[in-house]
Amino acid sequence: MSISLSSLILLPIWINMAQIQQGGPDEKEKTTALKDLLSRIDLDELMKKDEPPLDFPDTLEGFEYAFNEKGQLRHIKTGEPFVFNYREDLHRWNQKRYEALGEIITKYVYELLEKDCNLKKISIPVDATESEPKSFIFMSEDALTNPQKLMVLIHGSGVVRAGQWARRLIINEDLDSGTQIPFIKRAVAEGYGVIVLNPNENYIEVEKPKIHVQSSSDSSDEPAEKRERKDKVSKETKKRRDFYEKYRNPQREKEMMQLYIRENGSPEEHAIYVWDHFIAQAAAENVFFVAHSYGGLAFVELMIQREADVKNKVTAVALTDSVHNVWHQEAGKTIREWMRETP
């Protein structure tokens, strides 16, 4: 007799089995019954997950979505807005699908920054070798040469990247609501140079190398019988571990490791790096910042680290829904006074 997957609601009993085993005869009898029940579960059926493959398109067209003339994301065939719960009761799969779409939108916004806003993609660190991890920012042609005005945009934390304020707004509302594009276009129209920071692009991900462990029995002087027993135990242990991993993560994803970008390993580091290598070198007499959410915290840290230079160049700062805290960040009295007085 095998037990269907629907019967797996009983599996939480496993958690309490150790406690039951410590009890008296009645508890032990219950334990025996539970073990018998669990032994009759069809493990092959257990492995059958309803979750579809985590294999998603890599283009908007593949998702059957496109941005219309109003900048709204709509289904190509139905005209409907994006639906998160595409598959009922499959939250993990829906979330992975949403994240895959988000990555495509990030690249789409990058293209808009270059094509519609005429910004240039600048690689950092500026002296990076061919093989080391790199990030990038976006700049207008006159960002460093405009003698009058320079606008610097810093987004918040999370999955957003250069040119975005909020991915959720891009997907659920429109491009004007969720991106920095309206700010950039107006700044350019009013004669500003523009620099768009990319403070969340702090590392690249690469697949972890597989470590091959040579069996100790290969070069052992142990008796053959003892080696066979050890090998059998090792195989059983591996079998149980593989079973657990497959149950816990039926669609095993690649194990990744993060390689941080030199001098840009955090939003704060990134803001200081861009200041030192670009903004501080700009010809503009007046520098203006728009810093959203965590971008405000990054700006305050920049102030702390480069106080005199920032005071000398920055004319005004717009902190939109900023999460900075001058007390927590230990900003000095002169910085707090400057921030109160600066428009």
mmCIF file of C-alpha atoms in Angstrom:
data_model
loop_
_atom_site.group_PDB
_atom_site.id
_atom_site.type_symbol
_atom_site.label_atom_id
_atom_site.label_comp_id
_atom_site.label_asym_id
_atom_site.label_seq_id
_atom_site.Cartn_x
_atom_site.Cartn_y
_atom_site.Cartn_z
ATOM 1 C CA MET A 1 0.000 0.000 0.000
ATOM 2 C CA SER A 2 1.314 3.452 -0.883
ATOM 3 C CA ILE A 3 0.196 6.784 0.502
ATOM 4 C CA SER A 4 -0.664 9.655 -1.826
ATOM 5 C CA LEU A 5 1.032 13.024 -1.701
ATOM 6 C CA SER A 6 -2.078 14.507 -0.116
ATOM 7 C CA SER A 7 -1.401 12.398 2.959
ATOM 8 C CA LEU A 8 1.856 14.253 3.541
ATOM 9 C CA ILE A 9 -0.013 16.595 5.824
ATOM 10 C CA LEU A 10 0.949 14.010 8.416
ATOM 11 C CA LEU A 11 4.648 14.623 7.927
ATOM 12 C CA PRO A 12 4.924 17.299 10.647
ATOM 13 C CA ILE A 13 4.477 14.390 13.057
ATOM 14 C CA TRP A 14 8.138 13.649 12.342
ATOM 15 C CA ILE A 15 9.122 16.741 14.273
ATOM 16 C CA ASN A 16 7.573 15.455 17.482
ATOM 17 C CA MET A 17 8.761 11.874 17.218
ATOM 18 C CA ALA A 18 11.897 12.496 19.253
ATOM 19 C CA GLN A 19 9.788 13.941 22.051
ATOM 20 C CA ILE A 20 7.358 11.040 21.925
ATOM 21 C CA GLN A 21 10.187 8.516 22.102
ATOM 22 C CA GLN A 22 11.194 9.928 25.471
ATOM 23 C CA GLY A 23 7.811 9.089 26.985
ATOM 24 C CA GLY A 24 6.304 5.926 28.443
ATOM 25 C CA PRO A 25 4.854 2.740 26.852
ATOM 26 C CA ASP A 26 1.869 4.523 25.306
ATOM 27 C CA GLU A 27 4.077 7.044 23.605
ATOM 28 C CA LYS A 28 6.394 4.301 22.340
ATOM 29 C CA GLU A 29 3.405 2.454 20.898
ATOM 30 C CA LYS A 30 2.400 5.632 19.092
ATOM 31 C CA THR A 31 5.931 5.961 17.789
ATOM 32 C CA THR A 32 5.815 2.432 16.387
ATOM 33 C CA ALA A 33 2.527 3.196 14.632
ATOM 34 C CA LEU A 34 3.928 6.406 13.189
ATOM 35 C CA LYS A 35 7.055 4.669 11.933
ATOM 36 C CA ASP A 36 4.856 2.068 10.248
ATOM 37 C CA LEU A 37 2.805 4.827 8.644
ATOM 38 C CA LEU A 38 5.874 6.667 7.382
ATOM 39 C CA SER A 39 7.409 3.478 6.026
ATOM 40 C CA ARG A 40 4.431 3.077 3.710
ATOM 41 C CA ILE A 41 4.841 6.501 2.074
ATOM 42 C CA ASP A 42 5.626 6.178 -1.606
ATOM 43 C CA LEU A 43 8.910 8.076 -1.859
ATOM 44 C CA ASP A 44 8.710 8.298 -5.636
ATOM 45 C CA GLU A 45 5.379 10.042 -5.322
ATOM 46 C CA LEU A 46 6.833 12.269 -2.638
ATOM 47 C CA MET A 47 9.362 13.513 -5.147
ATOM 48 C CA LYS A 48 6.684 14.476 -7.668
ATOM 49 C CA LYS A 49 6.314 18.190 -7.273
ATOM 50 C CA ASP A 50 3.585 20.233 -8.897
ATOM 51 C CA GLU A 51 6.008 23.114 -9.417
ATOM 52 C CA PRO A 52 6.803 23.684 -13.112
ATOM 53 C CA PRO A 53 10.453 24.067 -14.181
ATOM 54 C CA LEU A 54 12.143 27.312 -13.175
ATOM 55 C CA ASP A 55 12.882 28.027 -16.805
ATOM 56 C CA PHE A 56 11.664 31.453 -17.868
ATOM 57 C CA PRO A 57 11.950 33.539 -21.059
ATOM 58 C CA ASP A 58 14.759 36.059 -21.364
ATOM 59 C CA THR A 59 12.807 38.670 -23.336
ATOM 60 C CA LEU A 60 9.625 40.656 -22.783
ATOM 61 C CA GLU A 61 8.221 39.077 -25.938
ATOM 62 C CA GLY A 62 8.891 35.648 -24.461
ATOM 63 C CA PHE A 63 6.780 36.626 -21.449
ATOM 64 C CA GLU A 64 4.178 37.940 -23.908
ATOM 65 C CA TYR A 65 4.372 41.422 -22.381
ATOM 66 C CA ALA A 66 5.286 44.813 -23.810
ATOM 67 C CA PHE A 67 5.215 48.466 -22.771
ATOM 68 C CA ASN A 68 2.484 50.411 -24.559
ATOM 69 C CA GLU A 69 2.626 54.043 -25.704
ATOM 70 C CA LYS A 70 1.828 55.185 -22.149
ATOM 71 C CA GLY A 71 4.741 53.216 -20.730
ATOM 72 C CA GLN A 72 2.446 50.643 -19.141
ATOM 73 C CA LEU A 73 3.358 46.954 -19.088
ATOM 74 C CA ARG A 74 0.557 45.018 -20.761
ATOM 75 C CA HIS A 75 -0.010 41.480 -22.027
ATOM 76 C CA ILE A 76 0.435 41.392 -25.793
ATOM 77 C CA LYS A 77 -2.689 39.294 -26.439
ATOM 78 C CA THR A 78 -5.127 40.326 -23.686
ATOM 79 C CA GLY A 79 -3.978 43.863 -22.909
ATOM 80 C CA GLU A 80 -4.175 43.034 -19.210
ATOM 81 C CA PRO A 81 -1.666 44.241 -16.589
ATOM 82 C CA PHE A 82 0.947 41.873 -15.194
ATOM 83 C CA VAL A 83 -0.436 39.061 -13.032
ATOM 84 C CA PHE A 84 1.807 37.877 -10.208
ATOM 85 C CA ASN A 85 -0.220 34.787 -9.249
ATOM 86 C CA TYR A 86 0.084 33.202 -12.662
ATOM 87 C CA ARG A 87 -0.056 29.735 -11.087
ATOM 88 C CA GLU A 88 -2.288 29.318 -8.035
ATOM 89 C CA ASP A 89 -0.671 27.960 -4.836
ATOM 90 C CA LEU A 90 2.819 28.145 -6.337
ATOM 91 C CA HIS A 91 4.217 31.190 -4.599
ATOM 92 C CA ARG A 92 7.892 30.250 -5.050
ATOM 93 C CA TRP A 93 7.437 29.670 -8.779
ATOM 94 C CA ASN A 94 5.461 32.910 -9.167
ATOM 95 C CA GLN A 95 8.164 34.815 -7.278
ATOM 96 C CA LYS A 96 10.919 33.340 -9.472
ATOM 97 C CA ARG A 97 8.908 34.292 -12.562
ATOM 98 C CA TYR A 98 8.516 37.845 -11.228
ATOM 99 C CA GLU A 99 12.257 38.085 -10.558
ATOM 100 C CA ALA A 100 13.077 36.834 -14.056
ATOM 101 C CA LEU A 101 10.786 39.481 -15.548
ATOM 102 C CA GLY A 102 12.412 42.084 -13.305
ATOM 103 C CA GLU A 103 15.861 41.257 -14.689
ATOM 104 C CA ILE A 104 14.560 41.777 -18.220
ATOM 105 C CA ILE A 105 13.038 45.123 -17.232
ATOM 106 C CA THR A 106 16.354 46.214 -15.723
ATOM 107 C CA LYS A 107 18.066 45.629 -19.070
ATOM 108 C CA TYR A 108 15.188 47.368 -20.841
ATOM 109 C CA VAL A 109 15.634 50.474 -18.675
ATOM 110 C CA TYR A 110 19.380 50.433 -19.377
ATOM 111 C CA GLU A 111 18.566 50.522 -23.098
ATOM 112 C CA LEU A 112 16.212 53.466 -22.569
ATOM 113 C CA LEU A 113 18.904 55.374 -20.690
ATOM 114 C CA GLU A 114 21.225 55.017 -23.654
ATOM 115 C CA LYS A 115 18.769 55.332 -26.554
ATOM 116 C CA ASP A 116 16.055 57.695 -25.258
ATOM 117 C CA CYS A 117 18.101 59.734 -22.768
ATOM 118 C CA ASN A 118 21.379 59.682 -24.718
ATOM 119 C CA LEU A 119 23.423 58.705 -21.670
ATOM 120 C CA LYS A 120 26.718 56.843 -21.907
ATOM 121 C CA LYS A 121 27.465 53.679 -19.944
ATOM 122 C CA ILE A 122 30.734 54.123 -18.051
ATOM 123 C CA SER A 123 32.534 51.104 -16.582
ATOM 124 C CA ILE A 124 33.954 51.193 -13.037
ATOM 125 C CA PRO A 125 36.435 50.864 -11.450
ATOM 126 C CA VAL A 126 38.006 53.155 -14.005
ATOM 127 C CA ASP A 127 41.271 51.200 -13.861
ATOM 128 C CA ALA A 128 39.701 47.731 -13.792
ATOM 129 C CA THR A 129 41.614 44.888 -15.363
ATOM 130 C CA GLU A 130 40.005 42.736 -18.028
ATOM 131 C CA SER A 131 39.377 39.859 -15.624
ATOM 132 C CA GLU A 132 38.121 41.589 -12.464
ATOM 133 C CA PRO A 133 34.435 42.223 -11.588
ATOM 134 C CA LYS A 134 33.060 45.526 -12.882
ATOM 135 C CA SER A 135 30.043 47.745 -12.438
ATOM 136 C CA PHE A 136 28.923 50.854 -14.338
ATOM 137 C CA ILE A 137 27.144 54.179 -14.118
ATOM 138 C CA PHE A 138 25.448 56.346 -16.740
ATOM 139 C CA MET A 139 26.474 59.892 -17.689
ATOM 140 C CA SER A 140 25.389 62.524 -20.159
ATOM 141 C CA GLU A 141 27.907 63.656 -22.750
ATOM 142 C CA ASP A 142 28.499 66.929 -20.871
ATOM 143 C CA ALA A 143 28.406 65.543 -17.329
ATOM 144 C CA LEU A 144 32.023 66.472 -16.591
ATOM 145 C CA THR A 145 32.303 69.494 -18.879
ATOM 146 C CA ASN A 146 29.059 71.402 -18.259
ATOM 147 C CA PRO A 147 30.267 74.567 -16.506
ATOM 148 C CA GLN A 148 27.007 75.388 -14.812
ATOM 149 C CA LYS A 149 24.857 72.545 -13.553
ATOM 150 C CA LEU A 150 25.157 68.832 -12.786
ATOM 151 C CA MET A 151 22.315 66.569 -11.568
ATOM 152 C CA VAL A 152 23.227 63.370 -9.674
ATOM 153 C CA LEU A 153 20.573 60.667 -9.127
ATOM 154 C CA ILE A 154 20.833 57.927 -6.482
ATOM 155 C CA HIS A 155 18.156 55.245 -6.120
ATOM 156 C CA GLY A 156 17.319 53.196 -3.018
ATOM 157 C CA SER A 157 18.135 49.677 -1.865
ATOM 158 C CA GLY A 158 16.943 46.286 -3.100
ATOM 159 C CA VAL A 159 16.657 44.962 -6.634
ATOM 160 C CA VAL A 160 16.510 48.335 -8.377
ATOM 161 C CA ARG A 161 19.415 49.338 -10.574
ATOM 162 C CA ALA A 162 20.562 52.484 -12.392
ATOM 163 C CA GLY A 163 17.642 54.448 -13.834
ATOM 164 C CA GLN A 164 14.986 52.907 -11.554
ATOM 165 C CA TRP A 165 13.145 54.169 -8.476
ATOM 166 C CA ALA A 166 10.923 51.133 -7.916
ATOM 167 C CA ARG A 167 10.561 47.914 -9.917
ATOM 168 C CA ARG A 168 7.065 47.347 -8.537
ATOM 169 C CA LEU A 169 5.901 50.694 -9.930
ATOM 170 C CA ILE A 170 7.433 49.961 -13.331
ATOM 171 C CA ILE A 171 5.573 46.648 -13.538
ATOM 172 C CA ASN A 172 2.269 47.680 -11.940
ATOM 173 C CA GLU A 173 2.039 51.359 -12.918
ATOM 174 C CA ASP A 174 4.256 52.711 -15.702
ATOM 175 C CA LEU A 175 7.771 53.713 -16.661
ATOM 176 C CA ASP A 176 7.276 57.346 -15.643
ATOM 177 C CA SER A 177 6.283 56.322 -12.122
ATOM 178 C CA GLY A 178 9.017 53.755 -11.541
ATOM 179 C CA THR A 179 12.057 55.086 -13.415
ATOM 180 C CA GLN A 180 14.299 58.148 -13.274
ATOM 181 C CA ILE A 181 13.716 58.858 -16.967
ATOM 182 C CA PRO A 182 11.350 61.861 -16.442
ATOM 183 C CA PHE A 183 13.931 63.425 -14.093
ATOM 184 C CA ILE A 184 16.742 62.846 -16.581
ATOM 185 C CA LYS A 185 14.858 64.223 -19.580
ATOM 186 C CA ARG A 186 13.792 67.366 -17.726
ATOM 187 C CA ALA A 187 17.304 67.914 -16.371
ATOM 188 C CA VAL A 188 18.803 67.632 -19.848
ATOM 189 C CA ALA A 189 16.130 69.946 -21.278
ATOM 190 C CA GLU A 190 16.997 72.557 -18.635
ATOM 191 C CA GLY A 191 20.705 72.414 -19.363
ATOM 192 C CA TYR A 192 22.001 70.075 -16.671
ATOM 193 C CA GLY A 193 24.686 67.476 -17.057
ATOM 194 C CA VAL A 194 23.522 64.173 -15.562
ATOM 195 C CA ILE A 195 25.150 61.324 -13.650
ATOM 196 C CA VAL A 196 23.081 58.257 -12.716
ATOM 197 C CA LEU A 197 24.570 56.134 -9.941
ATOM 198 C CA ASN A 198 24.191 52.354 -9.695
ATOM 199 C CA PRO A 199 24.714 51.699 -5.955
ATOM 200 C CA ASN A 200 23.205 48.185 -5.807
ATOM 201 C CA GLU A 201 25.492 46.719 -8.458
ATOM 202 C CA ASN A 202 28.085 45.691 -5.854
ATOM 203 C CA TYR A 203 29.143 42.219 -7.046
ATOM 204 C CA ILE A 204 28.879 39.659 -9.768
ATOM 205 C CA GLU A 205 27.692 36.110 -9.217
ATOM 206 C CA VAL A 206 29.574 33.084 -10.503
ATOM 207 C CA GLU A 207 28.893 29.415 -10.028
ATOM 208 C CA LYS A 208 30.705 27.830 -7.119
ATOM 209 C CA PRO A 209 33.391 25.393 -8.232
ATOM 210 C CA LYS A 210 32.609 21.786 -7.422
ATOM 211 C CA ILE A 211 34.892 20.258 -4.845
ATOM 212 C CA HIS A 212 35.826 16.646 -5.496
ATOM 213 C CA VAL A 213 36.745 14.809 -2.324
ATOM 214 C CA GLN A 214 38.857 11.703 -2.853
ATOM 215 C CA SER A 215 37.746 8.713 -0.852
ATOM 216 C CA SER A 216 40.107 8.026 2.038
ATOM 217 C CA SER A 217 39.691 4.293 1.441
ATOM 218 C CA ASP A 218 41.593 4.541 -1.857
ATOM 219 C CA SER A 219 44.963 4.850 -0.141
ATOM 220 C CA SER A 220 44.094 3.246 3.160
ATOM 221 C CA ASP A 221 45.852 0.254 4.646
ATOM 222 C CA GLU A 222 42.661 -0.823 6.423
ATOM 223 C CA PRO A 223 41.415 -4.373 5.948
ATOM 224 C CA ALA A 224 39.123 -4.808 2.953
ATOM 225 C CA GLU A 225 36.154 -5.829 5.140
ATOM 226 C CA LYS A 226 36.437 -2.670 7.240
ATOM 227 C CA ARG A 227 36.725 -0.467 4.130
ATOM 228 C CA GLU A 228 33.614 -2.081 2.652
ATOM 229 C CA ARG A 229 31.624 -1.372 5.825
ATOM 230 C CA LYS A 230 32.765 2.262 5.823
ATOM 231 C CA ASP A 231 31.942 2.662 2.134
ATOM 232 C CA LYS A 232 28.480 1.209 2.703
ATOM 233 C CA VAL A 233 27.809 3.641 5.565
ATOM 234 C CA SER A 234 29.132 6.517 3.444
ATOM 235 C CA LYS A 235 26.841 5.591 0.530
ATOM 236 C CA GLU A 236 23.812 5.357 2.830
ATOM 237 C CA THR A 237 24.633 8.742 4.347
ATOM 238 C CA LYS A 238 24.976 10.304 0.887
ATOM 239 C CA LYS A 239 21.710 8.717 -0.213
ATOM 240 C CA ARG A 240 19.856 10.189 2.767
ATOM 241 C CA ARG A 241 21.467 13.587 2.233
ATOM 242 C CA ASP A 242 20.590 13.626 -1.464
ATOM 243 C CA PHE A 243 17.026 12.627 -0.637
ATOM 244 C CA TYR A 244 16.742 15.474 1.854
ATOM 245 C CA GLU A 245 18.206 17.989 -0.584
ATOM 246 C CA LYS A 246 15.858 16.876 -3.337
ATOM 247 C CA TYR A 247 12.863 17.104 -1.007
ATOM 248 C CA ARG A 248 13.928 20.492 0.327
ATOM 249 C CA ASN A 249 14.826 21.902 -3.077
ATOM 250 C CA PRO A 250 13.355 19.660 -5.804
ATOM 251 C CA GLN A 251 14.666 21.950 -8.544
ATOM 252 C CA ARG A 252 18.179 22.377 -7.322
ATOM 253 C CA GLU A 253 19.547 25.678 -8.536
ATOM 254 C CA LYS A 254 23.202 26.321 -9.150
ATOM 255 C CA GLU A 255 25.187 27.259 -6.086
ATOM 256 C CA MET A 256 26.536 30.740 -6.638
ATOM 257 C CA MET A 257 29.244 32.811 -5.007
ATOM 258 C CA GLN A 258 29.605 36.586 -4.949
ATOM 259 C CA LEU A 259 32.688 38.425 -6.207
ATOM 260 C CA TYR A 260 32.588 42.003 -4.939
ATOM 261 C CA ILE A 261 33.529 44.949 -7.117
ATOM 262 C CA ARG A 262 36.615 46.777 -5.952
ATOM 263 C CA GLU A 263 35.850 49.992 -4.044
ATOM 264 C CA ASN A 264 32.160 49.566 -4.895
ATOM 265 C CA GLY A 265 31.172 46.767 -2.539
ATOM 266 C CA SER A 266 28.317 48.728 -0.933
ATOM 267 C CA PRO A 267 26.061 51.678 -1.843
ATOM 268 C CA GLU A 268 28.093 53.913 0.463
ATOM 269 C CA GLU A 269 31.394 52.883 -1.121
ATOM 270 C CA HIS A 270 29.888 53.352 -4.573
ATOM 271 C CA ALA A 271 28.728 56.914 -3.817
ATOM 272 C CA ILE A 272 32.174 57.863 -2.508
ATOM 273 C CA TYR A 273 33.902 56.238 -5.487
ATOM 274 C CA VAL A 274 31.751 58.065 -8.035
ATOM 275 C CA TRP A 275 32.284 61.317 -6.159
ATOM 276 C CA ASP A 276 36.072 60.933 -6.134
ATOM 277 C CA HIS A 277 36.453 59.817 -9.751
ATOM 278 C CA PHE A 278 33.675 61.766 -11.494
ATOM 279 C CA ILE A 279 31.643 64.333 -9.559
ATOM 280 C CA ALA A 280 34.654 65.939 -7.871
ATOM 281 C CA GLN A 281 36.273 66.289 -11.310
ATOM 282 C CA ALA A 282 33.191 67.859 -12.912
ATOM 283 C CA ALA A 283 33.435 71.474 -14.099
ATOM 284 C CA ALA A 284 29.940 72.400 -12.888
ATOM 285 C CA GLU A 285 29.748 75.212 -10.345
ATOM 286 C CA ASN A 286 26.489 73.831 -8.978
ATOM 287 C CA VAL A 287 25.883 70.157 -8.238
ATOM 288 C CA PHE A 288 22.391 68.952 -7.325
ATOM 289 C CA PHE A 289 21.528 65.575 -5.769
ATOM 290 C CA VAL A 290 18.277 63.632 -5.846
ATOM 291 C CA ALA A 291 18.652 60.730 -3.399
ATOM 292 C CA HIS A 292 15.804 58.310 -2.785
ATOM 293 C CA SER A 293 15.353 55.995 0.222
ATOM 294 C CA TYR A 294 18.713 54.332 1.001
ATOM 295 C CA GLY A 295 20.291 56.737 -1.449
ATOM 296 C CA GLY A 296 19.775 59.422 1.214
ATOM 297 C CA LEU A 297 21.795 57.369 3.677
ATOM 298 C CA ALA A 298 24.544 56.947 1.073
ATOM 299 C CA PHE A 299 24.588 60.710 0.532
ATOM 300 C CA VAL A 300 24.922 61.419 4.257
ATOM 301 C CA GLU A 301 27.825 58.958 4.434
ATOM 302 C CA LEU A 302 29.395 60.790 1.507
ATOM 303 C CA MET A 303 28.989 64.019 3.469
ATOM 304 C CA ILE A 304 30.702 62.489 6.489
ATOM 305 C CA GLN A 305 33.624 61.192 4.441
ATOM 306 C CA ARG A 306 34.036 64.191 2.101
ATOM 307 C CA GLU A 307 32.477 67.043 4.077
ATOM 308 C CA ALA A 308 34.551 69.979 2.837
ATOM 309 C CA ASP A 309 34.427 68.925 -0.823
ATOM 310 C CA VAL A 310 30.669 68.279 -0.764
ATOM 311 C CA LYS A 311 29.945 71.620 0.888
ATOM 312 C CA ASN A 312 32.066 73.335 -1.744
ATOM 313 C CA LYS A 313 30.335 71.784 -4.764
ATOM 314 C CA VAL A 314 26.788 70.801 -3.788
ATOM 315 C CA THR A 315 24.151 73.502 -4.088
ATOM 316 C CA ALA A 316 20.997 71.572 -3.166
ATOM 317 C CA VAL A 317 19.852 68.089 -2.161
ATOM 318 C CA ALA A 318 16.428 66.475 -2.550
ATOM 319 C CA LEU A 319 16.024 63.546 -0.154
ATOM 320 C CA THR A 320 12.900 61.636 -1.203
ATOM 321 C CA ASP A 321 11.577 59.206 1.411
ATOM 322 C CA SER A 322 15.133 58.989 2.720
ATOM 323 C CA VAL A 323 16.103 56.485 5.423
ATOM 324 C CA HIS A 324 19.205 58.396 6.584
ATOM 325 C CA ASN A 325 19.756 59.098 10.271
ATOM 326 C CA VAL A 326 22.327 61.755 11.118
ATOM 327 C CA TRP A 327 22.552 60.519 14.713
ATOM 328 C CA HIS A 328 22.966 56.844 13.865
ATOM 329 C CA GLN A 329 25.482 57.703 11.154
ATOM 330 C CA GLU A 330 27.274 60.005 13.573
ATOM 331 C CA ALA A 331 27.154 63.057 11.354
ATOM 332 C CA GLY A 332 28.899 65.998 13.050
ATOM 333 C CA LYS A 333 27.300 69.258 14.085
ATOM 334 C CA THR A 334 28.594 71.131 11.038
ATOM 335 C CA ILE A 335 27.025 68.548 8.711
ATOM 336 C CA ARG A 336 23.672 68.700 10.504
ATOM 337 C CA GLU A 337 23.679 72.507 10.297
ATOM 338 C CA TRP A 338 24.566 72.432 6.595
ATOM 339 C CA MET A 339 21.745 70.003 5.870
ATOM 340 C CA ARG A 340 19.256 72.200 7.717
ATOM 341 C CA GLU A 341 20.359 75.295 5.809
ATOM 342 C CA THR A 342 20.826 73.768 2.343
ATOM 343 C CA PRO A 343 17.719 73.867 0.103
#
